[in-house]
Tab-separated table of C-alpha atoms and ligand atoms in Angstrom:
chain	number	residue	atom	x	y	z
A	1	MET	CA	106.067	-31.242	123.079
A	2	ILE	CA	105.345	-28.443	120.625
A	3	THR	CA	101.527	-27.486	121.280
A	4	PRO	CA	99.789	-24.631	119.460
A	5	SER	CA	100.063	-22.473	122.531
A	6	THR	CA	103.827	-22.695	122.734
A	7	LEU	CA	104.048	-21.631	119.032
A	8	ARG	CA	102.118	-18.352	119.743
A	9	PRO	CA	104.336	-15.357	119.793
A	10	VAL	CA	105.306	-14.087	123.114
A	11	THR	CA	103.883	-10.714	122.506
A	12	ASP	CA	100.313	-12.428	122.251
A	13	LYS	CA	100.348	-14.332	125.572
A	14	ALA	CA	98.694	-12.302	128.603
A	15	LEU	CA	101.730	-11.172	130.485
A	16	LYS	CA	102.256	-11.253	134.115
A	17	PHE	CA	103.202	-8.306	136.100
A	18	TYR	CA	104.436	-7.819	139.794
A	19	ILE	CA	104.548	-4.614	141.446
A	20	GLU	CA	106.489	-3.615	144.447
A	21	THR	CA	105.832	-0.133	146.384
A	22	TYR	CA	108.062	2.165	148.480
A	23	GLY	CA	107.352	5.627	149.856
A	24	CYS	CA	104.065	7.301	151.300
A	25	GLN	CA	100.275	6.115	151.188
A	26	MET	CA	99.930	8.062	148.141
A	27	ASN	CA	102.139	5.858	146.297
A	28	PHE	CA	100.401	2.594	147.871
A	29	GLY	CA	97.243	4.327	146.505
A	30	ASP	CA	98.703	4.855	143.133
A	31	THR	CA	99.869	1.070	142.774
A	32	GLU	CA	96.149	0.172	143.184
A	33	ILE	CA	95.575	2.561	140.264
A	34	VAL	CA	98.395	0.930	138.230
A	35	VAL	CA	97.163	-2.526	138.875
A	36	SER	CA	93.486	-1.328	137.658
A	37	ILE	CA	95.046	0.256	134.374
A	38	MET	CA	97.282	-2.928	133.663
A	39	ARG	CA	94.382	-5.467	134.300
A	40	ASP	CA	92.059	-3.360	132.091
A	41	ASN	CA	94.556	-3.865	129.447
A	42	GLY	CA	94.776	-7.558	129.643
A	43	TYR	CA	97.794	-7.969	132.073
A	44	ILE	CA	97.485	-10.222	134.825
A	45	TYR	CA	98.642	-9.348	138.374
A	46	VAL	CA	100.790	-11.865	140.340
A	47	GLU	CA	101.905	-11.589	143.952
A	48	LYS	CA	105.048	-13.431	143.338
A	49	MET	CA	108.013	-11.874	141.564
A	50	GLU	CA	109.155	-15.308	140.246
A	51	GLU	CA	106.004	-15.626	138.143
A	52	ALA	CA	106.018	-12.329	136.538
A	53	ASP	CA	107.124	-11.514	133.026
A	54	ILE	CA	107.200	-7.586	134.064
A	55	VAL	CA	108.376	-6.175	137.327
A	56	LEU	CA	107.197	-2.809	138.335
A	57	VAL	CA	108.790	-0.783	141.246
A	58	ASN	CA	106.827	2.216	142.474
A	59	THR	CA	109.452	4.670	143.984
A	60	CYS	CA	109.889	7.202	146.406
A	61	SER	CA	112.527	10.084	146.294
A	62	ILE	CA	111.826	11.817	149.710
A	63	ARG	CA	115.132	10.957	151.152
A	64	ASP	CA	118.474	9.776	149.730
A	65	ASN	CA	117.922	6.307	151.764
A	66	ALA	CA	114.802	5.858	150.138
A	67	GLU	CA	116.289	6.005	146.569
A	68	GLN	CA	119.377	3.992	147.803
A	69	ARG	CA	116.985	1.043	148.697
A	70	VAL	CA	115.554	1.201	145.249
A	71	TRP	CA	118.779	0.991	143.539
A	72	GLY	CA	119.580	-1.811	145.455
A	73	ARG	CA	116.395	-3.610	144.223
A	74	LEU	CA	117.245	-2.617	140.672
A	75	SER	CA	120.598	-4.471	140.843
A	76	GLU	CA	118.769	-7.444	142.033
A	77	PHE	CA	116.338	-7.194	139.017
A	78	ALA	CA	119.299	-6.764	136.739
A	79	ALA	CA	120.833	-10.044	138.104
A	80	LEU	CA	117.504	-11.643	137.375
A	81	LYS	CA	117.401	-10.394	133.969
A	82	ARG	CA	120.646	-11.881	133.022
A	83	ARG	CA	118.978	-15.171	133.552
A	84	ARG	CA	115.691	-14.218	131.999
A	85	PRO	CA	116.495	-11.745	129.232
A	86	ALA	CA	112.740	-11.435	128.458
A	87	LEU	CA	111.851	-9.702	131.750
A	88	ILE	CA	110.660	-6.176	131.533
A	89	VAL	CA	111.888	-3.934	134.346
A	90	GLY	CA	109.680	-0.730	134.877
A	91	VAL	CA	110.562	2.015	137.364
A	92	ILE	CA	107.532	4.350	138.207
A	93	GLY	CA	106.700	7.083	140.657
A	94	CYS	CA	108.694	9.874	142.221
A	95	MET	CA	112.327	8.582	141.389
A	96	ALA	CA	111.201	7.972	137.965
A	97	GLU	CA	110.005	11.699	137.733
A	98	ARG	CA	113.051	13.084	139.345
A	99	LEU	CA	115.669	10.818	137.297
A	100	LYS	CA	113.799	10.423	134.094
A	101	GLU	CA	116.344	8.900	131.404
A	102	ARG	CA	119.010	8.515	133.864
A	103	LEU	CA	117.228	5.468	135.084
A	104	VAL	CA	117.655	3.931	131.623
A	105	GLU	CA	121.214	5.253	131.354
A	106	ALA	CA	122.104	3.457	134.579
A	107	ASP	CA	122.725	0.362	132.863
A	108	LYS	CA	120.393	-1.791	135.173
A	109	GLY	CA	118.250	-3.119	132.530
A	110	VAL	CA	115.344	-0.613	133.062
A	111	ASP	CA	113.010	-0.669	130.128
A	112	ILE	CA	110.172	1.573	131.357
A	113	VAL	CA	110.258	5.061	133.279
A	114	ALA	CA	106.835	6.300	134.165
A	115	GLY	CA	106.059	9.338	136.318
A	116	PRO	CA	103.204	9.751	138.739
A	117	ASP	CA	100.929	11.263	136.100
A	118	SER	CA	101.616	9.069	133.233
A	119	TYR	CA	99.984	5.601	134.587
A	120	ARG	CA	97.572	5.763	131.753
A	121	SER	CA	100.185	5.455	129.255
A	122	LEU	CA	101.556	2.174	130.900
A	123	PRO	CA	100.037	-0.128	128.425
A	124	SER	CA	101.487	1.981	125.475
A	125	LEU	CA	104.989	2.074	127.073
A	126	MET	CA	104.744	-1.771	127.390
A	127	GLU	CA	104.083	-1.997	123.558
A	128	GLU	CA	107.111	-0.047	122.908
A	129	VAL	CA	109.267	-2.090	125.043
A	130	LYS	CA	107.678	-5.340	123.017
A	131	SER	CA	108.986	-3.891	119.999
A	132	GLY	CA	112.427	-3.487	121.059
A	133	GLY	CA	112.480	0.093	122.587
A	134	LYS	CA	112.432	1.736	125.928
A	135	GLY	CA	109.218	3.326	127.271
A	136	ILE	CA	109.536	6.548	128.856
A	137	ASN	CA	106.957	9.057	129.918
A	138	VAL	CA	107.484	11.662	132.743
A	139	LEU	CA	104.977	14.347	131.673
A	140	LEU	CA	103.340	16.051	134.656
A	141	SER	CA	99.830	17.171	134.225
A	142	ARG	CA	97.724	19.915	135.803
A	143	GLU	CA	94.560	17.903	135.650
A	144	GLU	CA	95.158	14.151	135.982
A	145	THR	CA	93.668	12.965	139.189
A	146	TYR	CA	92.581	9.375	137.932
A	147	ALA	CA	89.122	10.299	139.137
A	148	ASP	CA	87.389	7.460	136.844
A	149	ILE	CA	89.687	4.766	137.809
A	150	SER	CA	88.685	2.090	140.491
A	151	PRO	CA	91.613	1.068	142.418
A	152	VAL	CA	92.137	-2.640	142.652
A	153	ARG	CA	92.082	-2.837	146.570
A	154	LEU	CA	95.570	-4.798	147.385
A	155	ASP	CA	95.260	-4.644	151.233
A	156	ARG	CA	94.495	-7.697	152.984
A	157	ASN	CA	92.183	-6.885	155.834
A	158	GLY	CA	89.375	-5.459	153.694
A	159	VAL	CA	88.612	-3.098	156.610
A	160	SER	CA	90.351	-0.031	155.922
A	161	ALA	CA	91.039	1.865	152.660
A	162	PHE	CA	93.003	4.953	151.401
A	163	VAL	CA	91.060	7.126	148.899
A	164	SER	CA	92.976	9.836	147.036
A	165	ILE	CA	91.370	13.145	146.920
A	166	MET	CA	94.071	15.316	145.518
A	167	ARG	CA	97.375	15.108	143.831
A	168	GLY	CA	100.553	17.075	143.838
A	169	CYS	CA	101.593	20.038	146.095
A	170	ASN	CA	101.984	23.850	145.967
A	171	ASN	CA	103.729	24.528	149.191
A	172	MET	CA	107.459	24.537	148.216
A	173	CYS	CA	108.730	23.734	151.579
A	174	SER	CA	112.429	24.451	150.948
A	175	TYR	CA	113.831	20.956	151.779
A	176	CYS	CA	111.110	18.967	149.930
A	177	VAL	CA	111.129	17.196	146.473
A	178	VAL	CA	107.432	16.264	146.281
A	179	PRO	CA	106.361	19.516	144.391
A	180	TYR	CA	108.943	18.525	141.519
A	181	THR	CA	108.043	14.804	141.458
A	182	ARG	CA	104.314	15.052	141.774
A	183	GLY	CA	103.662	18.336	140.199
A	184	GLY	CA	101.138	21.043	141.280
A	185	GLU	CA	98.300	20.512	143.348
A	186	ARG	CA	94.805	19.640	142.072
A	187	SER	CA	91.613	18.256	143.621
A	188	ARG	CA	89.662	15.265	142.509
A	189	ASP	CA	85.988	15.402	141.633
A	190	SER	CA	84.135	15.163	144.825
A	191	ASP	CA	81.085	13.130	143.381
A	192	THR	CA	83.747	10.341	142.224
A	193	ILE	CA	85.117	10.373	145.755
A	194	LEU	CA	81.956	10.029	147.490
A	195	ALA	CA	80.830	7.185	145.012
A	196	GLU	CA	84.201	5.290	145.632
A	197	VAL	CA	83.628	5.776	149.592
A	198	ARG	CA	79.965	4.440	149.343
A	199	ASP	CA	81.092	1.380	147.251
A	200	LEU	CA	83.789	0.722	149.731
A	201	PHE	CA	81.231	0.652	152.493
A	202	ASP	CA	79.000	-1.541	150.401
A	203	ARG	CA	81.796	-4.124	150.013
A	204	GLY	CA	82.355	-4.243	153.910
A	205	TYR	CA	85.045	-1.559	154.483
A	206	ARG	CA	84.714	0.422	157.768
A	207	GLU	CA	87.306	2.813	157.664
A	208	VAL	CA	88.605	5.296	154.814
A	209	THR	CA	91.490	7.633	154.880
A	210	LEU	CA	91.362	10.528	152.728
A	211	LEU	CA	94.629	11.291	151.136
A	212	GLY	CA	96.729	14.205	149.842
A	213	GLN	CA	99.939	15.958	150.594
A	214	ASN	CA	97.853	18.743	151.885
A	215	VAL	CA	94.184	17.779	152.229
A	216	ASN	CA	92.988	20.971	153.855
A	217	SER	CA	93.622	22.977	150.721
A	218	TYR	CA	91.263	20.396	148.705
A	219	ARG	CA	88.858	22.513	146.637
A	220	TYR	CA	86.424	21.174	143.862
A	221	GLY	CA	84.047	23.796	142.527
A	222	ASP	CA	82.502	25.263	145.775
A	223	THR	CA	83.173	21.967	147.807
A	224	THR	CA	85.917	22.621	150.623
A	225	PHE	CA	87.867	19.783	152.528
A	226	ALA	CA	85.449	20.343	155.494
A	227	ASP	CA	82.329	19.816	153.177
A	228	LEU	CA	83.942	16.605	151.732
A	229	MET	CA	84.638	15.376	155.125
A	230	ARG	CA	81.290	16.048	156.369
A	231	MET	CA	79.801	14.279	153.267
A	232	THR	CA	82.297	11.360	153.640
A	233	ALA	CA	81.254	11.042	157.272
A	234	GLU	CA	77.606	10.916	156.395
A	235	VAL	CA	77.912	7.941	154.111
A	236	SER	CA	77.209	5.981	157.411
A	237	PRO	CA	77.679	6.400	160.959
A	238	LEU	CA	79.597	2.971	160.807
A	239	LEU	CA	82.130	4.174	158.746
A	240	ARG	CA	85.207	5.756	160.350
A	241	VAL	CA	86.762	8.475	158.363
A	242	ARG	CA	90.421	9.753	158.605
A	243	PHE	CA	92.748	12.144	156.609
A	244	ALA	CA	96.328	12.725	155.803
A	245	THR	CA	98.199	15.133	155.684
A	246	SER	CA	97.182	18.270	157.103
A	247	HIS	CA	99.506	21.428	156.717
A	248	PRO	CA	99.222	23.697	160.017
A	249	LYS	CA	98.792	26.881	158.001
A	250	ASP	CA	95.522	25.611	156.522
A	251	LEU	CA	94.106	23.672	159.413
A	252	SER	CA	90.698	25.580	159.424
A	253	ASP	CA	88.340	26.097	162.438
A	254	GLU	CA	85.478	24.889	160.043
A	255	LEU	CA	87.264	21.454	159.682
A	256	LEU	CA	87.490	21.086	163.458
A	257	LYS	CA	83.764	21.894	163.875
A	258	VAL	CA	82.930	19.292	161.161
A	259	MET	CA	85.139	16.647	163.014
A	260	ALA	CA	83.560	17.614	166.424
A	261	ALA	CA	80.167	17.236	164.985
A	262	HIS	CA	80.672	13.822	163.590
A	263	PRO	CA	81.760	10.926	166.236
A	264	ASN	CA	82.836	8.657	163.122
A	265	ILE	CA	85.335	11.217	162.037
A	266	CYS	CA	88.392	9.958	164.013
A	267	ARG	CA	89.861	11.907	166.833
A	268	SER	CA	93.470	11.843	165.262
A	269	ILE	CA	95.195	14.678	163.542
A	270	HIS	CA	98.474	14.236	161.667
A	271	LEU	CA	99.891	17.821	161.981
A	272	PRO	CA	103.573	17.802	160.647
A	273	ALA	CA	105.602	20.561	162.702
A	274	GLN	CA	108.989	19.771	161.183
A	275	SER	CA	110.469	22.146	163.639
A	276	GLY	CA	109.729	24.220	166.893
A	277	SER	CA	111.847	27.200	165.902
A	278	ASP	CA	110.595	30.070	164.183
A	279	THR	CA	114.024	30.893	162.470
A	280	MET	CA	114.184	27.421	161.126
A	281	LEU	CA	110.290	27.300	160.096
A	282	GLU	CA	111.292	30.548	158.042
A	283	ARG	CA	114.393	28.768	156.376
A	284	MET	CA	112.034	25.750	155.759
A	285	ASN	CA	109.430	27.895	154.040
A	286	ARG	CA	106.727	26.420	156.088
A	287	LYS	CA	104.513	29.635	156.323
A	288	TYR	CA	103.703	29.504	159.942
A	289	THR	CA	105.333	30.270	163.395
A	290	ARG	CA	105.688	28.161	166.494
A	291	GLY	CA	103.136	30.584	168.027
A	292	TRP	CA	100.491	29.910	165.240
A	293	TYR	CA	101.164	26.240	165.346
A	294	LEU	CA	100.485	26.128	169.116
A	295	GLU	CA	97.424	28.126	168.629
A	296	ARG	CA	96.079	25.447	166.138
A	297	ILE	CA	97.074	22.760	168.677
A	298	ASP	CA	94.779	24.883	171.356
A	299	ALA	CA	92.024	25.053	168.737
A	300	ILE	CA	91.982	21.208	168.250
A	301	ARG	CA	91.893	20.616	172.034
A	302	ARG	CA	89.265	23.269	172.425
A	303	HIS	CA	87.184	21.406	169.793
A	304	MET	CA	88.077	17.958	170.645
A	305	PRO	CA	89.724	17.238	174.054
A	306	ASP	CA	90.311	13.574	173.278
A	307	CYS	CA	92.125	14.033	169.783
A	308	ALA	CA	95.373	12.475	169.504
A	309	ILE	CA	97.859	14.704	167.629
A	310	THR	CA	100.802	13.212	165.782
A	311	THR	CA	103.692	14.872	163.891
A	312	ASP	CA	106.687	15.021	161.596
A	313	ILE	CA	110.039	16.345	162.551
A	314	ILE	CA	113.206	16.849	160.710
A	315	ALA	CA	116.636	16.965	162.355
A	316	GLY	CA	119.657	18.913	161.216
A	317	PHE	CA	118.240	21.053	158.408
A	318	CYS	CA	120.651	23.733	157.045
A	319	GLY	CA	122.238	25.828	159.485
A	320	GLU	CA	120.313	24.420	162.675
A	321	THR	CA	121.672	25.860	165.697
A	322	GLN	CA	121.719	23.934	169.009
A	323	GLU	CA	119.109	26.570	170.079
A	324	GLU	CA	116.882	25.775	167.119
A	325	HIS	CA	117.263	22.028	167.876
A	326	GLU	CA	116.254	22.420	171.481
A	327	ALA	CA	113.207	24.581	170.407
A	328	THR	CA	112.012	21.609	168.429
A	329	LEU	CA	112.333	19.273	171.630
A	330	SER	CA	110.408	21.850	173.676
A	331	LEU	CA	107.806	21.981	171.195
A	332	MET	CA	107.451	18.097	171.203
A	333	ARG	CA	107.193	18.366	175.101
A	334	GLN	CA	104.560	21.117	175.021
A	335	VAL	CA	102.251	19.441	172.446
A	336	GLY	CA	102.867	15.986	174.065
A	337	TYR	CA	102.637	14.307	170.626
A	338	GLN	CA	101.069	10.482	170.725
A	339	PHE	CA	103.239	9.478	167.840
A	340	ALA	CA	105.953	11.044	165.288
A	341	TYR	CA	107.713	10.374	162.195
A	342	MET	CA	111.379	11.683	162.781
A	343	PHE	CA	114.162	12.063	159.974
A	344	LYS	CA	117.413	13.247	159.550
A	345	TYR	CA	117.686	16.098	156.923
A	346	SER	CA	118.656	14.609	153.276
A	347	GLU	CA	119.527	17.313	150.833
A	348	ARG	CA	117.527	16.922	147.353
A	349	GLU	CA	118.816	18.121	144.269
A	350	GLY	CA	116.853	20.889	142.680
A	351	THR	CA	115.066	21.996	145.843
A	352	LYS	CA	115.251	25.516	147.122
A	353	ALA	CA	117.546	24.379	150.109
A	354	SER	CA	119.875	22.556	147.823
A	355	ARG	CA	119.978	25.755	145.503
A	356	HIS	CA	120.394	28.189	148.087
A	357	MET	CA	121.485	26.651	151.482
A	358	LYS	CA	124.193	24.585	152.740
A	359	ASP	CA	123.657	21.172	154.134
A	360	ASP	CA	126.381	22.185	156.724
A	361	ILE	CA	125.273	20.014	159.889
A	362	ASP	CA	127.731	17.277	160.178
A	363	ASP	CA	126.241	13.725	160.053
A	364	GLU	CA	127.373	13.047	163.660
A	365	THR	CA	125.247	15.993	164.963
A	366	LYS	CA	122.217	15.044	162.691
A	367	THR	CA	122.548	11.717	164.170
A	368	ARG	CA	122.776	13.004	167.911
A	369	ARG	CA	120.045	15.255	167.508
A	370	LEU	CA	117.820	12.749	165.799
A	371	THR	CA	118.497	10.406	168.699
A	372	GLU	CA	117.468	12.742	171.295
A	373	ILE	CA	114.133	13.604	169.369
A	374	ILE	CA	113.293	9.770	168.909
A	375	ASN	CA	114.123	9.150	172.589
A	376	LEU	CA	111.942	12.085	173.777
A	377	GLN	CA	109.000	10.820	171.557
A	378	ASN	CA	109.302	7.233	172.961
A	379	ASP	CA	108.773	8.889	176.430
A	380	LEU	CA	106.041	10.845	175.130
A	381	SER	CA	104.339	8.016	173.443
A	382	LEU	CA	104.699	5.736	176.553
A	383	GLU	CA	103.338	8.546	178.813
A	384	SER	CA	100.496	9.041	176.623
A	385	ASN	CA	99.613	5.304	176.519
A	386	ARG	CA	99.947	5.143	180.310
A	387	GLN	CA	97.233	7.742	180.449
A	388	ASP	CA	94.867	5.644	178.678
A	389	ILE	CA	95.187	2.725	181.486
A	390	GLY	CA	91.757	2.130	182.729
A	391	LYS	CA	89.915	3.941	180.074
A	392	THR	CA	87.629	2.203	177.586
A	393	PHE	CA	87.567	2.527	174.016
A	394	GLU	CA	85.671	1.409	170.914
A	395	VAL	CA	88.172	-0.190	168.559
A	396	LEU	CA	87.663	-1.365	165.006
A	397	VAL	CA	88.934	-4.781	164.546
A	398	GLU	CA	91.418	-5.147	161.878
A	399	GLY	CA	92.381	-8.947	162.257
A	400	PRO	CA	93.991	-11.425	164.555
A	401	SER	CA	97.244	-10.625	166.277
A	402	LYS	CA	100.529	-11.985	164.724
A	403	ARG	CA	101.867	-13.368	168.071
A	404	ASN	CA	98.801	-15.097	169.219
A	405	PRO	CA	95.729	-16.268	167.134
A	406	ASP	CA	93.294	-15.990	170.142
A	407	GLU	CA	93.901	-12.309	170.262
A	408	LEU	CA	92.561	-9.509	167.983
A	409	VAL	CA	94.079	-6.194	166.950
A	410	GLY	CA	92.246	-3.065	166.409
A	411	ARG	CA	92.569	0.636	166.625
A	412	THR	CA	91.077	3.211	168.725
A	413	SER	CA	89.685	6.578	167.145
A	414	GLN	CA	93.122	8.016	168.203
A	415	ASN	CA	94.609	5.519	165.943
A	416	LYS	CA	96.282	3.706	168.787
A	417	VAL	CA	96.903	-0.140	168.342
A	418	CYS	CA	94.944	-2.440	170.948
A	419	VAL	CA	95.468	-5.991	171.547
A	420	PHE	CA	92.809	-8.145	173.209
A	421	ALA	CA	91.728	-11.587	173.771
A	422	ASP	CA	88.753	-12.455	171.491
A	423	THR	CA	87.938	-15.459	169.353
A	424	VAL	CA	84.483	-14.375	168.295
A	425	HIS	CA	84.812	-11.071	166.545
A	426	ARG	CA	85.811	-10.612	162.947
A	427	PRO	CA	87.597	-7.809	161.032
A	428	GLY	CA	85.388	-4.721	160.578
A	429	ASP	CA	83.446	-5.469	163.789
A	430	TYR	CA	83.270	-2.665	166.610
A	431	VAL	CA	84.228	-3.966	169.959
A	432	THR	CA	84.662	-1.955	173.473
A	433	VAL	CA	87.760	-2.733	175.271
A	434	GLN	CA	89.286	-1.567	178.639
A	435	VAL	CA	93.019	-0.778	178.767
A	436	ASP	CA	95.082	-2.872	181.265
A	437	ASP	CA	98.534	-2.180	180.287
A	438	CYS	CA	100.770	-0.667	177.586
A	439	THR	CA	104.012	-0.317	175.849
A	440	SER	CA	105.118	2.909	173.993
A	441	ALA	CA	103.545	1.294	170.756
A	442	THR	CA	100.558	-0.930	171.941
A	443	LEU	CA	97.468	-0.694	174.358
A	444	LEU	CA	97.143	-4.214	176.166
A	445	CYS	CA	93.318	-4.576	176.623
A	446	HIS	CA	90.297	-6.811	177.491
A	447	ARG	CA	86.804	-6.970	176.228
A	448	VAL	CA	84.162	-5.267	178.165
B	1	LIG	N1	102.804	16.599	152.419
B	1	LIG	C1	103.130	16.059	153.796
B	1	LIG	C2	104.624	15.388	153.805
B	1	LIG	C3	105.161	14.554	152.751
B	1	LIG	S1	106.698	14.172	153.026
B	1	LIG	C4	103.291	17.189	154.680
B	1	LIG	O1	103.883	18.351	154.455
B	1	LIG	O2	102.864	16.985	155.788
B	1	LIG	C5	106.659	13.431	154.581
B	1	LIG	C6	107.727	13.860	155.530
B	1	LIG	O3	109.075	13.714	155.117
B	1	LIG	C7	107.927	15.383	155.781
B	1	LIG	O4	106.833	15.789	156.576
B	1	LIG	C8	108.997	15.605	156.374
B	1	LIG	O5	109.166	15.648	157.710
B	1	LIG	C9	109.949	14.663	155.617
B	1	LIG	N2	110.892	15.211	154.449
B	1	LIG	C10	110.524	15.718	153.371
B	1	LIG	N3	111.681	16.173	152.769
B	1	LIG	C11	112.686	15.568	153.619
B	1	LIG	C12	114.050	15.716	153.233
B	1	LIG	N4	114.710	16.439	152.256
B	1	LIG	N5	114.881	15.349	154.234
B	1	LIG	C13	114.505	14.650	155.537
B	1	LIG	N6	113.167	14.717	155.581
B	1	LIG	C14	112.237	15.285	154.653
B	2	LIG	FE1	106.660	18.618	150.867
B	2	LIG	FE2	105.886	20.729	152.020
B	2	LIG	FE3	104.467	19.808	150.093
B	2	LIG	FE4	104.516	18.430	152.357
B	2	LIG	S1	103.620	20.419	152.069
B	2	LIG	S2	104.642	17.762	150.313
B	2	LIG	S3	106.558	18.721	153.102
B	2	LIG	S4	106.333	20.668	149.964
B	3	LIG	FE1	108.127	9.819	148.378
B	3	LIG	FE2	106.797	10.726	146.330
B	3	LIG	FE3	105.393	10.071	148.422
B	3	LIG	S1	108.774	11.170	147.244
B	3	LIG	S2	106.882	10.453	150.176
B	3	LIG	S3	106.484	8.510	147.361
B	3	LIG	S4	104.960	11.721	147.266
């Protein structure tokens, strides 16, 4: 039956959009900004792709396999589009910035390409597509921080949230595509950050992670990162504060002092080393030496003996000798990391490494070195967890365990996952537990 509503032109009805996110926490944060912008312009957010008129994919370019996964998804969207030609497909984020028009030319039915600094223009890009064109905006900005936009929180637990405090990166590590996909570094207005944090706390959130590619170089007017951390921690003693990521060259004593003075700033620092070899660090353009890095580790331990330290490692970067690889293994042992993200080097077009160095480590060697790194880290994680047996920790409850509804999952200040029997407490509560046993990934505890 024809009703007035089915007679309305398609472009007048509120379109529904679905969004899928790949990559780092910054990208997950950006997705929440995109949802906010789209909703404010009359689009309806849906969680199921089948219900959507618009499918957006927020993409990552950090390694080739991250991009390959997205190409796979785009083929699936293209198949869907053959059955539903009105479907609008948009690629946003780092891959959009890196590949630009090439994404539209790839014949996968992509209608919209929007880089990380152009999300405010998404509604107008949608209009261009509705009138039969393609919508492309990959301009990078020196100012955009989306400071005034309240992200629509998509996390389920309602306990922990990410707050973006800066965008872009100026470090130019020779292997890394981020400075090209996200542009230069800029810091967000500290008043808007604190307002967002206070609002989250008032809504029941009990943990915020301040996010940026290199948070320690945050600076807004006279406000440094250490100042911002102090002000964030002072929002409430019941609010846990974390941050990611900190570049070793900028990890200041001032920050360590602020952390040590505030028990609600979590005892956990992610300090990517990438390599343990001075010659390799030089080629990577990391701007610190192994000695400098280890001195920073000592400084962390001096200020906070119970602080967990985690890292990122790249295996098989250009020209990596066996000796350089072994220096990485020895650094890992010397620091005794609680956890690490570990990757095989993947050449990225346009970076200094791709222009001036040779990706000359064969895949077999890269794989073998990565496996050695992963095996060592598993041992280190297990060893670190074993040392916690018998200790008590205050954990922030995140929700029920997936395996057993009578158990809860929470994290220690050191960011370790604890599981314990408990049917009374709720997400957002603080509970004291004692560790009975462990795996390399989890502390098995009971309530005390
Ligand atoms: N700004 C953050 C990291 C962002 S990318 C920092 O400097 O700590 C996250 C991690 O991906 C990096 O720390 C690095 O270990 C890894 N990575 C970056 N580029 C890579 C590449 N081309 N191949 C393999 N791993 C890479
Ligand atoms: Fe990439 Fe280096 Fe910037 Fe991290 S600090 S985003 S690794 S260029
Ligand atoms: Fe990936 Fe871009 Fe983040 S390349 S790691 S999504 S900054």
